[in-house]
C-alpha cells in the first residue's frame, strides 16, 4: 500500500464546448499521476523496456463526481495495492483545490508482462518495493 | 434497446510511445460514437441546450482487450438501455476490422438534467424514442 | 508535384469552449492527411524506420481563415514539392464541405534523415516517385 | 512589449510513437502559456466574453529546433507587441530546462473582435496595459 499525490492545473485547451474538462482528459490526468508515482518509486520506463518488462492497463473505472473548470487547481491521489495473484490496482482520486471537493474517483488495474508473459507484479523489484510498504 | 455502429480508422497522432493507441483516446472514440448515435436519433445538442436539457456522463468502465495499432480500422458498436429510474446506459464495444477481434468493452452511464434537475431519461422525447425501440 | 485529398468530420471532443475546433486540432488533421498521403504513395513508416530513414517536420505555418464547427465535414488537400536541396514542402489546405470555404491554409516543411544524417529527399525512392510526378 | 514565462513538464501521454512530444502538442503548450500570460495581466475570458470581446488567432508559425522527450522540463517565454493597426503578436519560445536549449520558436498573431467587428487591440484596456509597458 502506498500513497502519493501530485498537483495540477486545468488548462483551457482541455475544456469542451460546455466549458468543463472533457471526460477523456481525466484519463490523461490519471495516467500522468501514475507515471509520476512510478518515477517517484525509481521506476524508469526506458530501463524496464530494456529488461523486457511492460505494464499494461487492463481495466479503468471512472466515477465522475464534479466537473473541473477553467483555472481550477486539483490534486490526484494515487494508492496502490495487489489484487489476486497478478493484478496491480491503482486507486486514484482527483480533489479540487482548495476545497477538496471530489471531482473523480477512479480505479485502474494493470498487469506486468516480462517478455510477453504475465508475471506476478512483485517479480519486478521496484514494484515489490512499493507493494511492501 | 437500440443498436448502432460507426467505422473509424486509427490516426498516427493517437499512438503513444509503445506504438499503440493511447488508453485515453478510446474514450474519444466512445464519445464520438455516442454523439453520432444520438445524432442518428435526431438529437441535436444545440437544440437540447436551448431547452435546458443536459446529458451528463456519470460513470465509465473500460475493459481493454487488445490494442489498436497504426492503420487499424475498427467499428464502435453502441447499444443503449435504461437502468433504474434515472440512468441511461451505453454499452459500447470496439471491434477491429476485418477480423472482429474485440479491442475494448465499455459501459458508460449517464443521466439527464433539465434546468439542473435530474429527470427520467424518457421525459426527453428523442431519448424515449430510442429507448422504446 | 502531387495532389491528394482526404475527407474527415469534426468530432465533438475536438471543440473548445467557444464551440469551434481548437487550433491545435488542425495540426492533427494536417498530420493525419500527410500520413495518409504518404501511405497512398506506398510509404510504410515501419519499413522506413528499419532502413534508418526518419522524416522530420521543421516548420509549420498556419493561416486560419474560417472556424470549423460541430458536424462540419471537410477535406484536407495535400500538395508536395521540393524547396532548395533538402526541404520537402507540404502545402495543405482545409476546405469545408460542401461549400468549399477555406478553413485553413498551411505549409509544412520537412527534411529526411538517414541514420541521423540529412539527405536529399529524392534519395528515398518512394519520395522520389511522388516528387517526380 | 512585455515578457512572461511559465514552466511546464512533458507528460508521457504527449509523446508519440517516436518517443518525442508530438508536434501538435506544442500548440497546446503555446496556448496554455498565452492564456496564463493574459490571466497574469488581469484578463478574464469570461468577463471579456460578457463584454462581447473575442481574441482570435489568425496565424501561427512554428520553427521546430529540438524535440522534447519524456521527463523534460521546459519554459515557454511569451513576448507581445503590436503589428500594424490591428494585429497583436505573441512571440513565444520554448526552452528546455536546465540547459536552455531552444525546442521551438513560434509566432502567433491574433486580432480582437468586439461584437464581431475588428478593433485595434489597445481599445481593450487590459490589452492596452501590457502593450504600453
Coordinates of C-alpha atoms in Angstrom, one line a residue:
Chain A
X1 CA 0.0 0.0 0.0
X2 CA 1.4 3.4 -0.8
X3 CA 0.1 6.9 -1.1
X4 CA 1.2 9.7 -3.4
X5 CA -0.3 12.8 -4.9
X6 CA 0.6 15.5 -7.4
X7 CA -1.0 18.9 -8.1
X8 CA -2.0 20.1 -11.5
X9 CA -4.0 22.9 -13.1
X10 CA -6.7 22.8 -15.6
X11 CA -5.5 24.1 -19.0
X12 CA -8.0 25.9 -21.2
X13 CA -7.4 23.6 -24.2
X14 CA -8.7 20.7 -22.1
X15 CA -12.2 22.3 -21.8
X16 CA -15.0 21.2 -24.1
X17 CA -17.9 23.2 -25.5
X18 CA -19.7 23.1 -22.1
X19 CA -16.8 24.9 -20.5
X20 CA -15.8 21.9 -18.4
X21 CA -12.9 19.5 -18.7
X22 CA -13.7 16.9 -21.3
X23 CA -14.2 13.4 -19.8
X24 CA -11.3 11.8 -21.7
X25 CA -8.8 14.4 -20.3
X26 CA -9.3 12.9 -16.8
X27 CA -7.6 9.8 -18.2
X28 CA -4.6 11.9 -19.2
X29 CA -4.5 13.3 -15.6
X30 CA -4.7 9.8 -14.2
X31 CA -2.0 8.4 -16.4
X32 CA 0.3 11.3 -15.7
X33 CA -0.2 10.9 -12.0
X34 CA 0.5 7.1 -12.2
X35 CA 3.7 7.7 -14.2
X36 CA 4.9 10.4 -11.7
X37 CA 4.1 8.0 -8.9
X38 CA 6.1 5.2 -10.6
X39 CA 9.0 7.6 -11.3
X40 CA 8.9 8.6 -7.6
X41 CA 9.4 4.9 -6.8
X42 CA 12.5 4.7 -9.0
X43 CA 10.8 3.1 -11.9
X44 CA 12.3 4.1 -15.2
X45 CA 10.2 3.0 -18.2
X46 CA 13.1 3.0 -20.6
X47 CA 15.0 0.8 -18.3
X48 CA 12.0 -1.5 -17.8
X49 CA 11.6 -1.8 -21.5
X50 CA 15.2 -2.9 -22.0
X51 CA 14.6 -5.6 -19.4
X52 CA 11.6 -6.7 -21.4
X53 CA 9.1 -5.5 -18.8
X54 CA 5.8 -3.9 -19.8
X55 CA 3.0 -2.6 -17.6
X56 CA -0.4 -2.9 -19.3
X57 CA -3.6 -1.3 -18.2
X58 CA -6.5 -3.9 -18.2
X59 CA -9.4 -2.0 -16.8
X60 CA -10.4 1.5 -15.9
X61 CA -13.5 2.6 -14.0
X62 CA -14.3 6.2 -13.5
X63 CA -16.9 7.8 -11.3
X64 CA -17.4 11.4 -12.3
X65 CA -18.5 13.5 -9.2
X66 CA -17.9 17.1 -10.0
X67 CA -16.6 18.9 -13.2
X68 CA -13.4 20.8 -13.2
X69 CA -13.4 24.1 -14.9
X70 CA -11.1 26.8 -16.3
X71 CA -8.4 27.9 -13.8
X72 CA -9.2 25.1 -11.3
X73 CA -6.4 23.5 -9.4
X74 CA -6.6 19.9 -8.3
X75 CA -4.6 17.1 -6.9
X76 CA -4.5 13.5 -8.0
X77 CA -4.0 11.0 -5.1
X78 CA -2.6 7.6 -6.1
X79 CA -2.9 4.5 -3.8
X80 CA -1.7 1.1 -5.0
X81 CA -2.3 -2.5 -3.9
X82 CA -2.3 -6.0 -5.2
X83 CA -5.4 -7.9 -6.1
X84 CA -5.3 -11.7 -6.7
X85 CA -2.0 -13.0 -7.9
X86 CA -1.4 -10.9 -10.9
X87 CA -3.3 -7.6 -10.7
X88 CA -1.8 -4.3 -9.6
X89 CA -4.6 -1.8 -8.6
X90 CA -4.2 2.0 -8.7
X91 CA -6.9 3.7 -6.7
X92 CA -6.9 7.3 -7.9
X93 CA -9.0 10.2 -6.6
X94 CA -9.0 13.8 -8.0
X95 CA -9.7 16.5 -5.5
X96 CA -10.3 20.1 -6.4
X97 CA -8.0 22.5 -4.5
X98 CA -8.5 24.2 -2.1
X99 CA -12.0 22.9 -1.1
X100 CA -11.1 19.2 -1.5
X101 CA -14.3 18.5 -3.4
X102 CA -14.0 15.2 -5.2
X103 CA -14.0 15.6 -9.0
X104 CA -13.4 11.9 -9.9
X105 CA -12.9 8.5 -8.3
X106 CA -11.1 6.0 -10.4
X107 CA -9.7 2.5 -10.2
X108 CA -7.2 1.3 -12.7
X109 CA -5.9 -2.3 -12.8
X110 CA -2.8 -3.4 -14.6
X111 CA -0.7 -6.4 -15.1
X112 CA 3.0 -6.9 -15.7
X113 CA 4.4 -8.7 -18.7
X114 CA 8.0 -9.9 -18.9
X115 CA 9.0 -10.8 -22.5
X116 CA 5.3 -11.1 -23.2
X117 CA 4.4 -13.4 -20.3
X118 CA 2.2 -12.5 -17.4
X119 CA 4.2 -12.4 -14.1
X120 CA 3.3 -11.6 -10.5
X121 CA 3.9 -7.8 -10.1
X122 CA 6.2 -8.4 -7.1
X123 CA 8.6 -10.2 -9.5
X124 CA 9.7 -6.6 -10.5
X125 CA 11.9 -5.4 -7.6
X126 CA 10.8 -1.8 -7.9
X127 CA 7.2 -2.7 -7.8
X128 CA 7.8 -5.1 -5.0
X129 CA 9.2 -2.2 -3.0
X130 CA 6.1 -0.1 -3.1
X131 CA 3.7 -3.0 -2.7
X132 CA 5.6 -4.0 0.5
X133 CA 5.5 -0.6 2.2
Chain B
X1 CA -32.8 -1.1 -26.8
X2 CA -31.1 0.0 -29.9
X3 CA -28.1 -0.9 -31.9
X4 CA -25.8 1.3 -33.9
X5 CA -22.2 1.3 -35.1
X6 CA -19.7 3.5 -36.9
X7 CA -16.4 2.8 -38.5
X8 CA -13.2 4.7 -37.8
X9 CA -9.5 4.5 -38.5
X10 CA -6.6 4.8 -36.1
X11 CA -4.7 8.0 -36.8
X12 CA -1.0 8.1 -36.1
X13 CA -1.2 11.0 -33.7
X14 CA -3.3 8.8 -31.5
X15 CA -0.4 6.4 -30.9
X16 CA 1.8 6.5 -27.9
X17 CA 5.4 5.7 -27.4
X18 CA 4.6 2.0 -27.4
X19 CA 3.1 2.3 -30.9
X20 CA -0.4 1.5 -29.7
X21 CA -3.4 3.8 -29.3
X22 CA -3.2 5.6 -26.0
X23 CA -5.8 4.5 -23.5
X24 CA -7.4 7.9 -23.2
X25 CA -8.0 8.0 -27.0
X26 CA -10.5 5.1 -26.7
X27 CA -12.6 7.5 -24.6
X28 CA -12.6 9.9 -27.6
X29 CA -13.7 7.1 -29.9
X30 CA -16.5 6.1 -27.4
X31 CA -17.7 9.7 -27.1
X32 CA -17.7 10.3 -30.9
X33 CA -19.7 7.1 -31.4
X34 CA -22.3 8.1 -28.8
X35 CA -22.7 11.5 -30.3
X36 CA -23.1 10.0 -33.8
X37 CA -25.6 7.6 -32.4
X38 CA -27.6 10.4 -30.7
X39 CA -27.5 12.5 -34.0
X40 CA -28.7 9.4 -35.8
X41 CA -31.7 9.5 -33.4
X42 CA -32.4 13.1 -34.3
X43 CA -30.8 14.5 -31.1
X44 CA -29.4 18.0 -31.7
X45 CA -27.2 19.1 -28.8
X46 CA -27.7 22.8 -29.6
X47 CA -31.4 22.4 -29.6
X48 CA -31.3 20.3 -26.3
X49 CA -29.3 23.1 -24.7
X50 CA -31.8 25.7 -25.6
X51 CA -34.5 23.6 -24.0
X52 CA -32.3 23.4 -20.8
X53 CA -31.5 19.7 -21.3
X54 CA -28.0 18.4 -20.5
X55 CA -26.8 14.8 -20.7
X56 CA -24.1 14.1 -18.1
X57 CA -21.8 11.1 -18.0
X58 CA -21.7 9.7 -14.5
X59 CA -19.5 6.5 -14.8
X60 CA -17.3 4.9 -17.4
X61 CA -15.9 1.4 -17.2
X62 CA -13.4 0.2 -19.8
X63 CA -12.1 -3.3 -20.2
X64 CA -9.1 -3.3 -22.5
X65 CA -8.8 -6.5 -24.6
X66 CA -6.5 -5.9 -27.5
X67 CA -4.5 -2.8 -28.6
X68 CA -5.3 -1.0 -31.8
X69 CA -2.3 0.0 -33.9
X70 CA -1.3 2.2 -36.8
X71 CA -3.5 1.8 -39.8
X72 CA -6.1 -0.4 -38.0
X73 CA -9.7 0.0 -38.9
X74 CA -12.4 -0.6 -36.3
X75 CA -16.0 -0.2 -35.5
X76 CA -17.7 1.1 -32.4
X77 CA -21.0 -0.6 -31.6
X78 CA -23.4 1.3 -29.4
X79 CA -26.3 -0.3 -27.5
X80 CA -28.5 1.7 -25.1
X81 CA -30.9 0.8 -22.3
X82 CA -32.3 2.2 -19.1
X83 CA -31.1 1.1 -15.7
X84 CA -33.2 2.0 -12.6
X85 CA -35.3 5.1 -12.9
X86 CA -32.8 7.6 -14.0
X87 CA -29.8 6.0 -15.7
X88 CA -29.2 5.7 -19.3
X89 CA -26.6 3.1 -20.2
X90 CA -24.5 2.9 -23.3
X91 CA -22.9 -0.4 -23.8
X92 CA -20.1 0.1 -26.3
X93 CA -17.8 -2.4 -27.9
X94 CA -14.9 -1.7 -30.2
X95 CA -14.1 -4.4 -32.8
X96 CA -11.1 -4.3 -35.1
X97 CA -11.9 -4.7 -38.7
X98 CA -11.9 -7.1 -40.5
X99 CA -11.2 -9.8 -38.0
X100 CA -13.8 -8.6 -35.4
X101 CA -11.3 -9.1 -32.6
X102 CA -12.6 -7.1 -29.6
X103 CA -10.3 -4.2 -28.7
X104 CA -12.4 -2.7 -25.9
X105 CA -15.6 -3.3 -24.0
X106 CA -17.0 -0.3 -22.2
X107 CA -20.1 0.7 -20.3
X108 CA -21.0 4.4 -19.9
X109 CA -23.9 5.6 -17.7
X110 CA -25.4 9.0 -18.0
X111 CA -28.2 11.0 -16.6
X112 CA -30.4 13.7 -17.9
X113 CA -30.8 17.1 -16.3
X114 CA -33.5 19.6 -17.3
X115 CA -32.7 23.1 -15.9
X116 CA -30.3 21.5 -13.5
X117 CA -32.7 18.9 -12.1
X118 CA -32.5 15.1 -12.6
X119 CA -35.3 13.7 -14.8
X120 CA -36.2 10.3 -16.1
X121 CA -34.5 9.9 -19.5
X122 CA -37.8 9.1 -21.2
X123 CA -39.0 12.6 -20.3
X124 CA -36.9 13.7 -23.3
X125 CA -39.0 12.6 -26.4
X126 CA -36.0 11.9 -28.6
X127 CA -34.5 9.7 -25.9
X128 CA -37.8 8.0 -25.3
X129 CA -37.9 7.1 -29.0
X130 CA -34.7 5.0 -28.9
X131 CA -35.4 3.5 -25.5
X132 CA -38.7 2.3 -26.7
X133 CA -37.4 0.6 -29.9
Chain C
X1 CA 4.3 17.9 -57.6
X2 CA 1.4 15.7 -56.5
X3 CA -2.1 16.2 -55.3
X4 CA -4.1 14.3 -52.8
X5 CA -7.1 14.8 -50.5
X6 CA -9.0 13.1 -47.7
X7 CA -12.3 13.8 -46.2
X8 CA -12.9 14.0 -42.5
X9 CA -15.6 15.0 -40.0
X10 CA -15.3 17.3 -37.0
X11 CA -15.7 15.3 -33.8
X12 CA -17.3 17.0 -30.8
X13 CA -14.4 16.2 -28.5
X14 CA -12.3 18.4 -30.8
X15 CA -14.3 21.5 -30.0
X16 CA -13.2 24.1 -27.4
X17 CA -15.2 26.2 -25.1
X18 CA -16.1 28.6 -27.9
X19 CA -17.8 25.7 -29.8
X20 CA -15.2 25.7 -32.6
X21 CA -12.4 23.3 -33.4
X22 CA -9.4 24.1 -31.2
X23 CA -6.5 25.5 -33.1
X24 CA -4.1 22.6 -32.2
X25 CA -6.5 20.1 -33.6
X26 CA -5.9 21.4 -37.1
X27 CA -2.4 20.2 -36.7
X28 CA -3.7 16.7 -36.0
X29 CA -5.8 16.9 -39.2
X30 CA -2.8 18.1 -41.2
X31 CA -0.6 15.3 -39.8
X32 CA -3.2 12.6 -40.5
X33 CA -3.6 13.9 -44.1
X34 CA 0.1 13.8 -44.7
X35 CA 0.4 10.3 -43.3
X36 CA -2.5 9.1 -45.5
X37 CA -0.9 10.8 -48.5
X38 CA 2.4 9.1 -47.7
X39 CA 0.7 5.7 -47.3
X40 CA -1.0 6.3 -50.6
X41 CA 2.4 6.6 -52.1
X42 CA 3.5 3.3 -50.7
X43 CA 5.4 4.8 -47.8
X44 CA 5.5 2.5 -44.8
X45 CA 6.8 4.2 -41.7
X46 CA 7.8 0.9 -40.0
X47 CA 9.7 -0.1 -43.1
X48 CA 11.4 3.4 -43.4
X49 CA 12.4 3.2 -39.7
X50 CA 14.0 -0.2 -40.3
X51 CA 16.0 1.3 -43.1
X52 CA 17.1 4.1 -40.8
X53 CA 15.0 6.8 -42.5
X54 CA 13.2 9.5 -40.5
X55 CA 11.1 12.3 -41.8
X56 CA 11.2 15.3 -39.5
X57 CA 8.9 18.4 -39.6
X58 CA 11.0 21.6 -39.4
X59 CA 8.5 24.4 -39.8
X60 CA 4.7 24.8 -39.8
X61 CA 2.8 27.9 -40.8
X62 CA -0.9 28.0 -40.4
X63 CA -3.3 30.7 -41.7
X64 CA -6.7 30.4 -40.0
X65 CA -9.4 31.5 -42.3
X66 CA -12.7 30.2 -41.0
X67 CA -13.5 28.0 -38.0
X68 CA -14.9 24.5 -38.3
X69 CA -17.8 23.6 -36.0
X70 CA -19.7 20.6 -34.7
X71 CA -20.9 18.3 -37.5
X72 CA -18.8 20.1 -40.2
X73 CA -17.3 17.9 -42.9
X74 CA -14.1 19.0 -44.6
X75 CA -11.4 17.8 -46.9
X76 CA -7.6 18.3 -46.5
X77 CA -5.8 18.8 -49.8
X78 CA -2.1 17.9 -49.8
X79 CA 0.4 19.1 -52.5
X80 CA 4.1 18.4 -52.3
X81 CA 7.2 19.9 -53.8
X82 CA 10.9 20.3 -53.2
X83 CA 12.4 23.5 -52.0
X84 CA 16.2 24.0 -52.2
X85 CA 18.2 20.9 -51.9
X86 CA 16.9 19.4 -48.8
X87 CA 13.4 20.5 -48.0
X88 CA 10.2 18.7 -48.7
X89 CA 7.2 21.1 -48.6
X90 CA 3.6 20.0 -48.0
X91 CA 1.2 22.7 -48.9
X92 CA -2.1 21.8 -47.2
X93 CA -5.5 23.4 -47.4
X94 CA -8.6 22.5 -45.5
X95 CA -11.9 23.2 -47.2
X96 CA -15.2 22.9 -45.6
X97 CA -17.7 20.6 -47.4
X98 CA -19.8 21.2 -49.3
X99 CA -19.3 24.9 -49.8
X100 CA -15.5 24.7 -50.3
X101 CA -15.0 27.6 -47.9
X102 CA -11.3 27.6 -46.9
X103 CA -10.9 26.9 -43.2
X104 CA -7.1 26.8 -43.1
X105 CA -4.1 27.2 -45.3
X106 CA -0.9 25.6 -44.1
X107 CA 2.6 24.9 -45.2
X108 CA 4.7 22.3 -43.6
X109 CA 8.4 21.7 -44.4
X110 CA 10.3 18.6 -43.5
X111 CA 13.6 17.0 -44.1
X112 CA 14.8 13.4 -44.4
X113 CA 17.4 11.9 -42.2
X114 CA 19.1 8.6 -43.0
X115 CA 20.9 7.2 -39.9
X116 CA 20.8 10.7 -38.4
X117 CA 22.3 12.5 -41.5
X118 CA 20.4 15.0 -43.7
X119 CA 19.9 13.6 -47.2
X120 CA 18.2 15.0 -50.3
X121 CA 14.6 13.8 -50.2
X122 CA 14.9 12.2 -53.6
X123 CA 17.4 9.7 -52.2
X124 CA 14.4 7.9 -50.8
X125 CA 12.9 6.1 -53.8
X126 CA 9.3 6.3 -52.6
X127 CA 9.7 10.1 -52.1
X128 CA 11.4 10.5 -55.4
X129 CA 8.4 8.9 -57.0
X130 CA 5.9 11.5 -55.9
X131 CA 8.3 14.4 -56.4
X132 CA 8.8 13.3 -60.0
X133 CA 5.1 13.1 -60.9
Chain D
X1 CA 6.3 45.0 -25.1
X2 CA 6.1 42.6 -22.2
X3 CA 7.9 39.4 -21.1
X4 CA 6.5 36.4 -19.3
X5 CA 7.3 32.8 -18.8
X6 CA 5.9 29.6 -17.3
X7 CA 7.5 26.3 -16.6
X8 CA 5.9 23.0 -17.6
X9 CA 6.8 19.3 -17.7
X10 CA 6.4 16.9 -20.6
X11 CA 3.7 14.3 -19.7
X12 CA 4.1 10.8 -21.2
X13 CA 0.7 10.9 -22.9
X14 CA 2.0 13.7 -25.0
X15 CA 4.7 11.6 -26.6
X16 CA 4.3 10.0 -30.0
X17 CA 5.5 6.7 -31.4
X18 CA 9.0 8.1 -31.8
X19 CA 9.2 8.9 -28.1
X20 CA 9.2 12.6 -28.6
X21 CA 6.5 15.2 -28.0
X22 CA 4.0 15.2 -30.9
X23 CA 4.2 18.4 -33.0
X24 CA 0.6 19.4 -32.3
X25 CA 1.2 19.3 -28.5
X26 CA 3.5 22.3 -28.8
X27 CA 0.5 24.3 -29.8
X28 CA -1.2 23.2 -26.6
X29 CA 1.8 24.4 -24.7
X30 CA 1.8 27.8 -26.6
X31 CA -1.9 28.3 -26.0
X32 CA -1.6 27.5 -22.3
X33 CA 1.3 29.9 -21.9
X34 CA -0.6 32.7 -23.7
X35 CA -3.7 32.2 -21.5
X36 CA -1.5 32.2 -18.4
X37 CA 0.1 35.4 -19.6
X38 CA -3.2 37.0 -20.3
X39 CA -4.5 35.9 -16.8
X40 CA -1.4 37.4 -15.3
X41 CA -2.4 40.7 -17.0
X42 CA -5.8 40.6 -15.3
X43 CA -7.6 39.4 -18.4
X44 CA -10.6 37.3 -17.6
X45 CA -12.0 35.4 -20.6
X46 CA -15.5 35.0 -19.1
X47 CA -15.6 38.8 -18.4
X48 CA -14.3 39.6 -21.9
X49 CA -17.0 37.4 -23.5
X50 CA -19.7 39.2 -21.5
X51 CA -18.4 42.4 -22.9
X52 CA -18.6 41.0 -26.4
X53 CA -14.8 40.8 -26.8
X54 CA -13.2 37.8 -28.6
X55 CA -9.5 37.3 -29.3
X56 CA -9.0 35.3 -32.4
X57 CA -5.7 33.6 -33.6
X58 CA -5.1 34.4 -37.3
X59 CA -1.7 32.9 -38.0
X60 CA 0.8 30.6 -36.3
X61 CA 4.3 29.9 -37.4
X62 CA 6.4 27.2 -35.7
X63 CA 10.1 26.5 -36.1
X64 CA 11.0 23.2 -34.6
X65 CA 14.5 23.2 -33.3
X66 CA 14.9 20.3 -30.9
X67 CA 12.5 17.7 -29.7
X68 CA 11.3 17.4 -26.1
X69 CA 11.2 14.0 -24.5
X70 CA 9.8 12.1 -21.5
X71 CA 10.6 13.8 -18.2
X72 CA 11.9 17.0 -19.9
X73 CA 11.2 20.2 -18.1
X74 CA 10.8 23.4 -20.2
X75 CA 9.7 27.0 -20.0
X76 CA 7.6 29.0 -22.5
X77 CA 8.6 32.6 -22.8
X78 CA 5.9 35.0 -24.1
X79 CA 6.6 38.4 -25.6
X80 CA 3.9 40.6 -27.1
X81 CA 3.8 43.6 -29.4
X82 CA 1.5 45.3 -31.9
X83 CA 2.0 44.9 -35.7
X84 CA 0.2 47.3 -38.0
X85 CA -3.1 48.7 -36.7
X86 CA -4.9 45.6 -35.8
X87 CA -2.6 42.7 -35.1
X88 CA -1.4 41.5 -31.7
X89 CA 1.7 39.4 -32.0
X90 CA 2.8 36.8 -29.4
X91 CA 6.5 35.8 -29.9
X92 CA 6.9 32.5 -28.0
X93 CA 10.0 30.5 -27.4
X94 CA 10.2 27.1 -25.7
X95 CA 13.5 26.4 -23.8
X96 CA 14.4 23.1 -22.3
X97 CA 15.4 23.3 -18.7
X98 CA 18.1 23.5 -17.4
X99 CA 20.3 23.7 -20.4
X100 CA 18.2 26.5 -22.2
X101 CA 18.4 24.6 -25.5
X102 CA 15.7 26.0 -27.7
X103 CA 13.0 23.5 -28.6
X104 CA 10.6 25.7 -30.6
X105 CA 10.4 29.3 -31.8
X106 CA 6.9 30.4 -32.6
X107 CA 5.0 33.5 -33.6
X108 CA 1.2 33.8 -33.1
X109 CA -0.8 36.7 -34.4
X110 CA -4.3 37.5 -33.3
X111 CA -6.9 40.1 -33.7
X112 CA -9.6 41.5 -31.4
X113 CA -13.3 41.5 -32.2
X114 CA -15.9 43.5 -30.3
X115 CA -19.4 42.3 -31.1
X116 CA -18.0 40.7 -34.3
X117 CA -16.1 43.8 -35.5
X118 CA -12.3 44.2 -35.8
X119 CA -11.0 46.7 -33.4
X120 CA -7.5 48.0 -32.5
X121 CA -6.2 45.8 -29.7
X122 CA -5.5 48.9 -27.5
X123 CA -9.2 49.5 -27.4
X124 CA -9.4 46.8 -24.8
X125 CA -8.0 48.5 -21.6
X126 CA -6.4 45.3 -20.2
X127 CA -4.6 44.7 -23.6
X128 CA -3.6 48.4 -23.8
X129 CA -1.9 48.0 -20.4
X130 CA 0.5 45.3 -21.4
X131 CA 1.2 46.8 -24.9
X132 CA 2.2 50.1 -23.2
X133 CA 4.6 48.6 -20.7

